Coordinates of C-alpha atoms and ligand atoms in Angstrom, one line a residue:
M1214 CA 86.7 27.1 36.4
N1215 CA 84.6 30.0 37.5
S1216 CA 83.3 29.2 40.9
Q1217 CA 82.2 32.5 41.0
S1218 CA 79.4 32.4 38.9
T1219 CA 76.3 31.2 39.5
L1220 CA 74.0 28.7 37.7
P1221 CA 70.7 29.9 36.5
G1222 CA 67.8 28.1 38.8
V1223 CA 67.7 27.1 43.3
F1224 CA 66.7 23.7 43.6
D1225 CA 65.5 21.8 46.4
L1226 CA 67.7 18.7 46.2
A1227 CA 71.1 18.4 43.6
V1228 CA 71.9 15.0 43.0
V1229 CA 75.4 14.1 42.2
G1230 CA 75.7 11.3 39.6
A1231 CA 73.4 10.3 36.8
G1232 CA 74.0 7.1 37.4
I1233 CA 70.6 4.2 39.0
I1234 CA 71.4 5.8 42.5
G1235 CA 71.0 9.5 41.5
M1236 CA 68.1 8.6 39.1
A1237 CA 66.7 6.6 42.2
C1238 CA 67.3 10.0 44.1
A1239 CA 65.9 12.3 41.3
R1240 CA 62.3 10.3 40.9
A1241 CA 61.3 10.1 44.7
A1242 CA 62.1 14.0 45.1
A1243 CA 60.5 15.3 41.9
L1244 CA 57.8 12.9 42.9
K1245 CA 57.3 14.8 45.7
G1246 CA 57.1 18.1 43.8
L1247 CA 60.3 19.0 44.9
R1248 CA 62.7 20.9 42.5
V1249 CA 65.4 18.4 41.9
I1250 CA 69.0 19.2 39.5
V1251 CA 71.4 16.1 38.6
I1252 CA 74.9 16.7 38.1
D1253 CA 77.4 14.1 36.6
R1254 CA 81.1 14.4 35.1
D1255 CA 80.1 12.7 31.8
L1256 CA 78.0 13.6 29.2
E1257 CA 76.3 10.1 28.9
S1258 CA 76.3 7.4 32.1
S1259 CA 79.0 5.3 31.9
G1260 CA 79.5 3.7 35.1
A1261 CA 78.5 0.7 36.4
S1262 CA 74.4 1.1 35.6
V1263 CA 75.1 1.2 32.5
R1264 CA 77.9 -1.9 32.3
N1265 CA 75.7 -4.7 34.6
F1266 CA 73.6 -7.3 33.7
G1267 CA 70.5 -5.1 34.6
F1268 CA 68.8 -8.1 36.2
V1269 CA 67.0 -7.1 38.9
A1270 CA 67.5 -9.5 41.5
V1271 CA 65.6 -10.5 44.3
T1272 CA 65.9 -13.5 44.8
G1273 CA 69.6 -14.6 46.5
Q1274 CA 68.9 -10.5 47.7
E1275 CA 70.7 -10.8 51.5
R1276 CA 67.3 -11.6 53.9
G1277 CA 65.8 -8.7 55.7
T1278 CA 66.5 -4.9 54.8
A1279 CA 68.2 -5.8 51.1
W1280 CA 65.3 -8.4 50.3
S1281 CA 62.4 -6.0 51.2
R1282 CA 64.3 -3.6 49.1
A1283 CA 65.0 -5.1 45.7
R1284 CA 60.5 -6.1 45.9
R1285 CA 60.4 -2.3 45.9
T1286 CA 62.8 -1.5 43.4
C1287 CA 61.0 -4.3 41.4
A1288 CA 58.0 -2.7 41.2
I1289 CA 59.3 0.3 40.5
W1290 CA 61.3 -0.8 37.8
E1291 CA 57.6 -2.1 36.4
E1292 CA 56.0 1.1 36.9
L1293 CA 58.7 3.0 35.1
A1294 CA 59.2 0.6 32.0
Q1295 CA 55.8 1.7 31.3
Q1296 CA 56.2 5.5 31.8
A1297 CA 59.9 6.0 30.4
E1298 CA 58.6 3.5 27.7
F1299 CA 61.9 0.6 28.0
P1300 CA 61.1 -3.2 27.5
I1301 CA 61.4 -5.9 30.5
L1302 CA 63.4 -8.1 28.4
Q1303 CA 62.8 -11.2 30.9
R1304 CA 60.7 -12.4 33.7
G1305 CA 62.1 -14.7 36.2
L1306 CA 65.2 -16.8 37.9
W1307 CA 66.2 -20.2 36.6
M1308 CA 68.5 -21.2 39.3
T1309 CA 69.9 -25.0 38.3
A1310 CA 71.6 -27.1 40.4
R1311 CA 73.7 -29.7 38.7
R1312 CA 75.5 -31.1 42.6
P1313 CA 73.5 -33.0 45.2
E1314 CA 74.6 -30.8 47.3
A1315 CA 73.0 -27.6 45.7
V1316 CA 69.3 -29.2 45.9
P1317 CA 69.4 -29.2 49.6
V1318 CA 70.4 -25.2 49.4
L1319 CA 67.5 -24.7 47.4
E1320 CA 65.1 -26.2 49.3
A1321 CA 66.0 -24.4 52.1
F1322 CA 65.6 -21.5 50.5
L1323 CA 62.3 -22.7 49.8
E1324 CA 61.2 -22.6 52.9
T1325 CA 62.2 -19.3 54.1
E1326 CA 60.2 -15.6 53.0
M1327 CA 62.4 -15.2 50.7
G1328 CA 61.1 -18.5 48.6
E1329 CA 57.6 -16.6 48.8
D1330 CA 57.9 -16.5 44.3
C1331 CA 59.5 -19.0 43.9
K1332 CA 58.9 -23.1 43.4
I1333 CA 61.1 -26.0 42.6
L1334 CA 60.8 -28.0 39.2
S1335 CA 61.8 -31.3 38.8
R1336 CA 65.1 -31.9 35.9
A1337 CA 62.0 -33.6 34.1
A1338 CA 59.9 -30.4 34.6
A1339 CA 62.4 -28.3 33.6
R1340 CA 63.5 -29.8 30.6
A1341 CA 59.8 -29.9 29.5
C1342 CA 60.0 -25.7 30.0
C1343 CA 63.0 -25.6 28.2
A1344 CA 65.5 -28.7 27.2
Q1345 CA 68.1 -26.4 25.7
V1346 CA 69.5 -25.4 29.1
V1347 CA 68.5 -28.3 31.7
N1348 CA 71.4 -30.8 30.4
E1349 CA 71.9 -34.7 32.0
Q1350 CA 73.6 -32.7 35.0
V1351 CA 71.1 -30.7 36.1
Q1352 CA 69.4 -32.4 39.2
A1353 CA 66.6 -29.3 39.7
V1354 CA 65.6 -25.6 38.9
L1355 CA 64.2 -22.7 41.5
S1356 CA 62.6 -20.9 39.6
S1357 CA 61.4 -17.6 40.7
S1358 CA 58.5 -15.0 38.8
I1359 CA 59.5 -12.3 40.2
D1360 CA 63.2 -11.2 39.0
L1361 CA 63.2 -8.8 36.3
R1362 CA 65.6 -8.0 33.7
V1363 CA 66.1 -4.8 31.3
E1364 CA 68.6 -3.5 29.5
S1365 CA 70.8 -1.4 31.4
R1366 CA 72.2 0.7 28.6
E1367 CA 68.9 1.5 27.0
A1368 CA 66.6 2.3 30.1
I1369 CA 68.7 4.3 31.7
P1370 CA 69.3 7.2 29.2
K1371 CA 65.3 6.4 28.3
I1372 CA 64.8 7.4 32.5
A1373 CA 67.0 9.9 32.5
A1374 CA 64.8 11.3 29.8
W1375 CA 61.2 10.7 31.6
L1376 CA 62.9 12.4 34.0
A1377 CA 63.7 15.6 33.0
A1378 CA 60.3 15.4 30.4
R1379 CA 57.7 15.0 33.1
L1380 CA 59.1 15.8 35.9
G1381 CA 61.1 18.6 35.6
V1382 CA 64.6 16.9 36.5
V1383 CA 67.4 19.5 35.3
F1384 CA 70.5 17.7 34.4
L1385 CA 73.8 18.6 34.1
R1386 CA 76.0 17.1 32.4
Q1387 CA 80.1 17.7 31.6
T1388 CA 80.4 18.4 34.7
A1389 CA 82.0 17.5 37.9
V1390 CA 80.6 18.6 41.7
L1391 CA 84.4 20.2 43.8
T1392 CA 82.1 20.6 46.5
A1393 CA 79.0 20.0 48.0
A1394 CA 77.7 22.7 51.0
P1395 CA 74.2 23.7 50.3
P1396 CA 72.7 25.7 49.6
R1397 CA 76.0 26.4 48.0
I1398 CA 77.1 23.3 45.4
E1399 CA 80.8 24.2 43.6
T1400 CA 81.2 22.7 40.4
S1401 CA 83.4 22.9 37.2
R1402 CA 80.4 25.5 35.4
G1403 CA 80.2 27.7 38.7
L1404 CA 78.1 27.6 41.8
V1405 CA 74.6 26.1 41.7
E1406 CA 72.4 26.9 45.0
A1407 CA 70.6 24.0 46.5
G1408 CA 68.5 23.3 49.6
A1409 CA 70.3 19.8 49.9
V1410 CA 72.0 17.6 48.0
V1411 CA 72.4 13.5 47.7
V1412 CA 76.0 12.6 46.6
C1413 CA 76.2 9.4 44.8
P1414 CA 79.2 8.6 43.3
G1415 CA 79.7 4.9 42.2
D1416 CA 83.0 4.0 43.0
D1417 CA 84.8 7.7 43.4
M1418 CA 86.5 7.6 46.0
V1419 CA 87.9 11.0 46.2
S1420 CA 86.5 13.6 45.3
L1421 CA 83.7 14.6 47.3
Y1422 CA 83.7 13.1 51.2
P1423 CA 86.9 10.9 50.8
E1424 CA 87.9 10.7 54.5
R1425 CA 84.3 9.9 55.5
I1426 CA 84.1 7.0 52.3
A1427 CA 87.6 5.7 54.1
K1428 CA 85.8 5.2 57.2
Y1429 CA 83.7 2.5 55.6
R1430 CA 86.8 1.1 54.1
V1431 CA 86.1 1.4 50.7
S1432 CA 87.6 -0.9 47.8
R1433 CA 86.4 -1.5 44.0
C1434 CA 85.8 -4.5 42.3
K1435 CA 86.2 -5.0 38.3
L1436 CA 84.6 -7.8 36.7
Q1437 CA 84.6 -8.6 33.1
M1438 CA 81.5 -9.2 31.5
L1439 CA 81.0 -11.2 27.5
R1440 CA 78.3 -11.1 25.5
L1441 CA 77.5 -14.0 23.1
A1442 CA 75.7 -14.5 19.8
D1443 CA 72.1 -15.1 19.8
P1444 CA 72.0 -19.1 20.8
G1445 CA 68.5 -19.7 18.4
F1446 CA 66.5 -20.3 21.0
R1447 CA 64.7 -18.1 24.2
L1448 CA 65.8 -18.6 27.3
P1449 CA 63.3 -19.3 30.2
G1450 CA 64.7 -16.7 32.7
I1451 CA 67.8 -15.3 34.2
V1452 CA 70.2 -18.7 34.0
M1453 CA 72.5 -19.2 37.6
S1454 CA 74.1 -22.2 38.5
D1455 CA 75.7 -23.9 41.4
L1456 CA 78.4 -21.1 42.1
G1457 CA 75.9 -18.4 42.7
L1458 CA 74.3 -20.0 45.5
I1459 CA 77.5 -19.5 47.2
R1460 CA 77.4 -16.0 46.7
Y1461 CA 74.6 -14.4 46.6
P1462 CA 73.9 -13.7 50.3
G1463 CA 70.3 -15.1 50.7
Y1464 CA 71.5 -18.5 49.5
S1465 CA 74.9 -18.3 50.6
A1466 CA 74.0 -17.5 54.2
L1467 CA 71.9 -20.7 54.8
A1468 CA 73.1 -23.1 56.7
E1469 CA 72.4 -26.1 53.8
A1470 CA 74.8 -23.7 51.5
A1471 CA 78.0 -25.1 53.7
P1472 CA 78.4 -28.6 51.9
L1473 CA 78.3 -27.0 48.9
R1474 CA 80.7 -24.1 48.9
A1475 CA 83.3 -27.3 50.2
R1476 CA 82.9 -29.6 47.0
L1477 CA 83.0 -26.4 44.7
E1478 CA 86.2 -25.2 46.2
A1479 CA 87.5 -28.7 45.7
E1480 CA 86.2 -29.2 42.1
Q1481 CA 86.0 -25.4 40.7
G1482 CA 88.9 -23.7 42.7
E1483 CA 89.6 -21.4 40.2
H1484 CA 86.3 -20.0 39.8
V1485 CA 85.6 -19.5 43.6
K1486 CA 89.6 -18.3 43.3
H1487 CA 88.2 -15.2 41.2
G1488 CA 84.9 -15.2 42.2
I1489 CA 83.5 -16.1 38.9
H1490 CA 79.7 -17.5 39.0
L1491 CA 77.5 -17.5 35.9
I1492 CA 74.7 -15.2 35.5
V1493 CA 73.0 -15.9 31.7
V1494 CA 70.7 -12.7 30.3
Q1495 CA 69.5 -12.2 27.0
S1496 CA 69.1 -8.8 25.1
A1497 CA 66.0 -8.4 22.6
D1498 CA 68.2 -9.1 19.9
G1499 CA 69.1 -12.9 21.4
S1500 CA 72.2 -11.6 22.3
L1501 CA 73.4 -13.5 25.7
V1502 CA 75.2 -10.7 28.3
V1503 CA 77.1 -13.7 30.2
G1504 CA 79.8 -13.2 33.2
D1505 CA 81.1 -12.5 36.1
S1506 CA 84.4 -12.8 38.1
H1507 CA 85.8 -10.3 40.6
H1508 CA 89.0 -8.7 41.5
H1509 CA 89.5 -6.8 44.2
A1510 CA 92.1 -3.7 43.9
A1511 CA 92.1 0.1 44.8
T1512 CA 92.8 0.8 41.4
P1513 CA 91.8 -2.2 39.4
D1514 CA 94.0 -3.5 36.5
F1515 CA 92.7 -2.4 33.4
S1516 CA 93.5 -5.5 31.3
A1517 CA 90.6 -8.0 30.2
D1518 CA 92.1 -11.7 31.1
E1519 CA 91.5 -14.4 28.6
R1520 CA 91.6 -16.5 31.2
I1521 CA 88.8 -15.4 33.1
D1522 CA 86.7 -15.4 30.3
Q1523 CA 87.6 -19.2 29.4
L1524 CA 86.4 -20.1 32.7
I1525 CA 83.2 -18.0 32.8
L1526 CA 82.6 -19.4 29.0
G1527 CA 83.3 -22.8 30.9
E1528 CA 80.9 -22.8 33.6
F1529 CA 78.4 -21.8 30.4
A1530 CA 78.7 -25.2 29.0
A1531 CA 79.1 -27.0 32.3
A1532 CA 75.6 -25.3 33.4
T1533 CA 73.8 -25.4 30.0
G1534 CA 75.0 -28.8 28.8
R1535 CA 75.6 -26.1 25.6
S1536 CA 79.5 -24.5 24.0
P1537 CA 79.2 -20.8 24.3
P1538 CA 78.3 -19.7 21.3
A1539 CA 80.8 -16.3 19.7
V1540 CA 81.8 -13.8 21.4
R1541 CA 80.7 -10.7 20.1
E1542 CA 81.3 -8.0 22.6
R1543 CA 83.6 -7.9 25.8
W1544 CA 83.5 -5.3 28.5
L1545 CA 85.0 -4.2 32.2
G1546 CA 83.1 -2.7 34.9
T1547 CA 83.8 -1.7 38.8
Y1548 CA 82.0 -1.2 41.6
A1549 CA 82.5 0.1 45.0
S1550 CA 82.8 -2.8 47.0
A1551 CA 83.4 -3.0 51.0
D1552 CA 82.5 -5.7 54.0
R1553 CA 78.6 -4.4 53.5
S1554 CA 76.3 -4.4 50.1
M1555 CA 75.8 -0.3 50.8
F1556 CA 75.7 3.0 53.2
I1557 CA 74.3 6.2 53.3
D1558 CA 76.1 8.3 55.0
M1559 CA 75.4 12.1 56.9
P1560 CA 78.3 14.5 56.6
A1561 CA 75.9 17.1 56.9
P1562 CA 72.5 17.6 57.9
D1563 CA 70.9 19.0 54.4
V1564 CA 73.9 16.0 52.6
R1565 CA 73.4 12.5 52.4
L1566 CA 76.5 9.9 50.8
V1567 CA 75.0 7.0 49.0
M1568 CA 77.1 4.4 48.0
I1569 CA 76.3 0.5 46.9
T1570 CA 79.0 -1.6 47.7
S1571 CA 78.3 -4.5 46.4
G1572 CA 76.5 -5.7 43.1
S1573 CA 73.0 -4.8 44.0
G1574 CA 73.0 -0.8 42.9
A1575 CA 70.5 -1.8 39.8
S1576 CA 68.3 -4.6 42.2
T1577 CA 68.1 -2.2 45.4
G1578 CA 68.1 0.8 44.4
F1579 CA 65.1 2.7 43.9
A1580 CA 63.8 1.8 47.2
I1581 CA 67.0 3.3 48.4
G1582 CA 66.3 6.7 46.6
E1583 CA 63.1 6.9 48.6
E1584 CA 64.5 6.3 51.8
V1585 CA 66.9 8.7 51.6
V1586 CA 64.5 10.7 49.9
T1587 CA 62.1 11.0 53.3
D1588 CA 64.9 11.1 55.4
L1589 CA 65.8 14.0 54.0
F1590 CA 62.5 15.7 53.7
G1591 CA 59.9 14.2 55.3
G1592 CA 56.8 12.5 54.5
S1593 CA 56.5 8.9 53.5
A1594 CA 58.3 7.1 51.0
Ligands
LIG681 C1 80.0 -5.2 35.4 C2 78.8 -4.9 36.1 C3 77.4 -6.2 36.6 C4 76.6 -5.7 38.0 N1 75.3 -6.8 37.1 C5 74.4 -6.0 38.2 C6 73.0 -6.3 37.7 O1 72.9 -7.2 37.3 N2 72.3 -5.9 39.1 C7 72.4 -4.9 39.8 O2 72.0 -4.9 41.1 N3 73.6 -4.7 39.8 C8 74.9 -4.8 39.3 N4 76.1 -4.2 39.3 C9 76.0 -3.1 40.5 C10 75.2 -2.2 40.1 O3 75.8 -1.9 38.9 C11 76.0 -1.0 41.0 O4 75.8 -1.1 42.4 C12 75.3 0.6 40.4 O5 75.1 0.5 39.6 C13 76.0 1.5 41.0 O6 74.7 2.7 40.9 P1 75.2 4.0 40.8 O7 74.4 5.4 40.6 O8 75.7 4.2 42.5 O9 76.7 4.3 40.3 P2 77.3 4.4 39.1 O10 76.7 4.0 38.0 O11 78.6 4.1 39.0 O12 77.3 6.5 38.8 C14 78.0 7.1 39.5 C15 78.6 8.5 39.0 O13 78.8 9.9 39.7 C16 79.6 10.3 38.7 N5 80.3 11.2 39.2 C17 80.8 10.8 40.7 N6 81.3 11.5 41.4 C18 81.4 13.1 40.5 C19 81.6 13.9 41.0 N7 82.2 14.4 42.0 N8 80.9 14.9 40.1 C20 79.9 15.2 39.1 N9 79.8 13.5 38.7 C21 80.6 12.6 39.7 C22 79.6 9.3 37.9 O14 80.4 10.2 36.5 C23 78.9 8.4 37.7 O15 78.2 8.6 36.3 C24 76.7 -4.5 38.7 C25 78.1 -3.8 38.2 C26 78.9 -4.3 37.2 C27 80.2 -3.4 37.4

């Protein structure tokens, strides 16, 4: 390390972390004409932002701020897809309800402001759209038009390239940030000069501001993910099932979710215990990304447990009435986890620490980036 030499350039903002939250802050600042540098310890993004479903979920986000942020974030993904030239691969959610107790949850949801872009389809109407994922057990489907799906592992590098080429954002890769006290940002390659810093460290709780992060009682959550072969048809939307109704707070906070939870705990206790719910998304080549599970620990173990994969695949079969296609790929992901969905901390007047402590960074991140930059530099988001 050479902490004496100063790297060329003086920046208005240094962003630590080139995941989706770092990108969101860099985008918002660069659009204001600020000089921005993004610093990441990896050569390429390899954190949660590229391991996820790429599900930009509005429907099901926590009522209020998170839901509003998700709507704004969706609109920005649409803009960026045009600007950075990556496809929106799916539009719309297809939440299948197969237990009678799930239907009142859908109905209650539709009555709220969150039901704005949604409708409920009968089994017959849903079968007319896509018989392949609507079996005899399905009682109804909540169909939304707003939710999106992107291929994160392709979109994130394209966003970085666009930020660099079109907005002049500088990326400093394979560089660890050791201390962040503007205007001095000490890195493993030397000093960077920037007027302000946003730290977007993903689930790194120890490198920067560990004492501030500790106050939020942050842990980590491990998820198991699968890619299945092309089933030979296109999904009508992002497919979810009953288990999602007791996990996503936009539904689970409704009083109508309590009887469903009781039934699922009785009938699918192992799924509930392992935090399993079903999300099925489809890629350009037809393959399906399917998950997931949730196991919490300060240092999650690194095993991909076959029993967990079988539970996920079992829910796929139960929800769609189809045998799952062959597994083509498996991976693990982790994200920071706490009793709130995210926090923005202010270690110093010119420093912000942004941590998404739930599985919602791709869905809410761009709006959060705008808020953080407005808070630091003023103006409107
Ligand atoms: C399997 C899985 C599925 C998910 N599915 C979804 C989904 O479909 N929809 C959704 O909205 N959310 C989803 N999430 C959650 C979402 O992916 C995360 O909330 C989001 O990616 C967090 O983004 P981030 O930028 O904070 O973190 P990360 O993507 O982890 O990026 C943090 C970056 O910071 C860098 N870094 C940290 N400390 C330093 C340092 N000191 N110096 C230099 N670099 C540093 C790291 O190298 C890393 O690149 C999922 C998460 C997982 C794991």
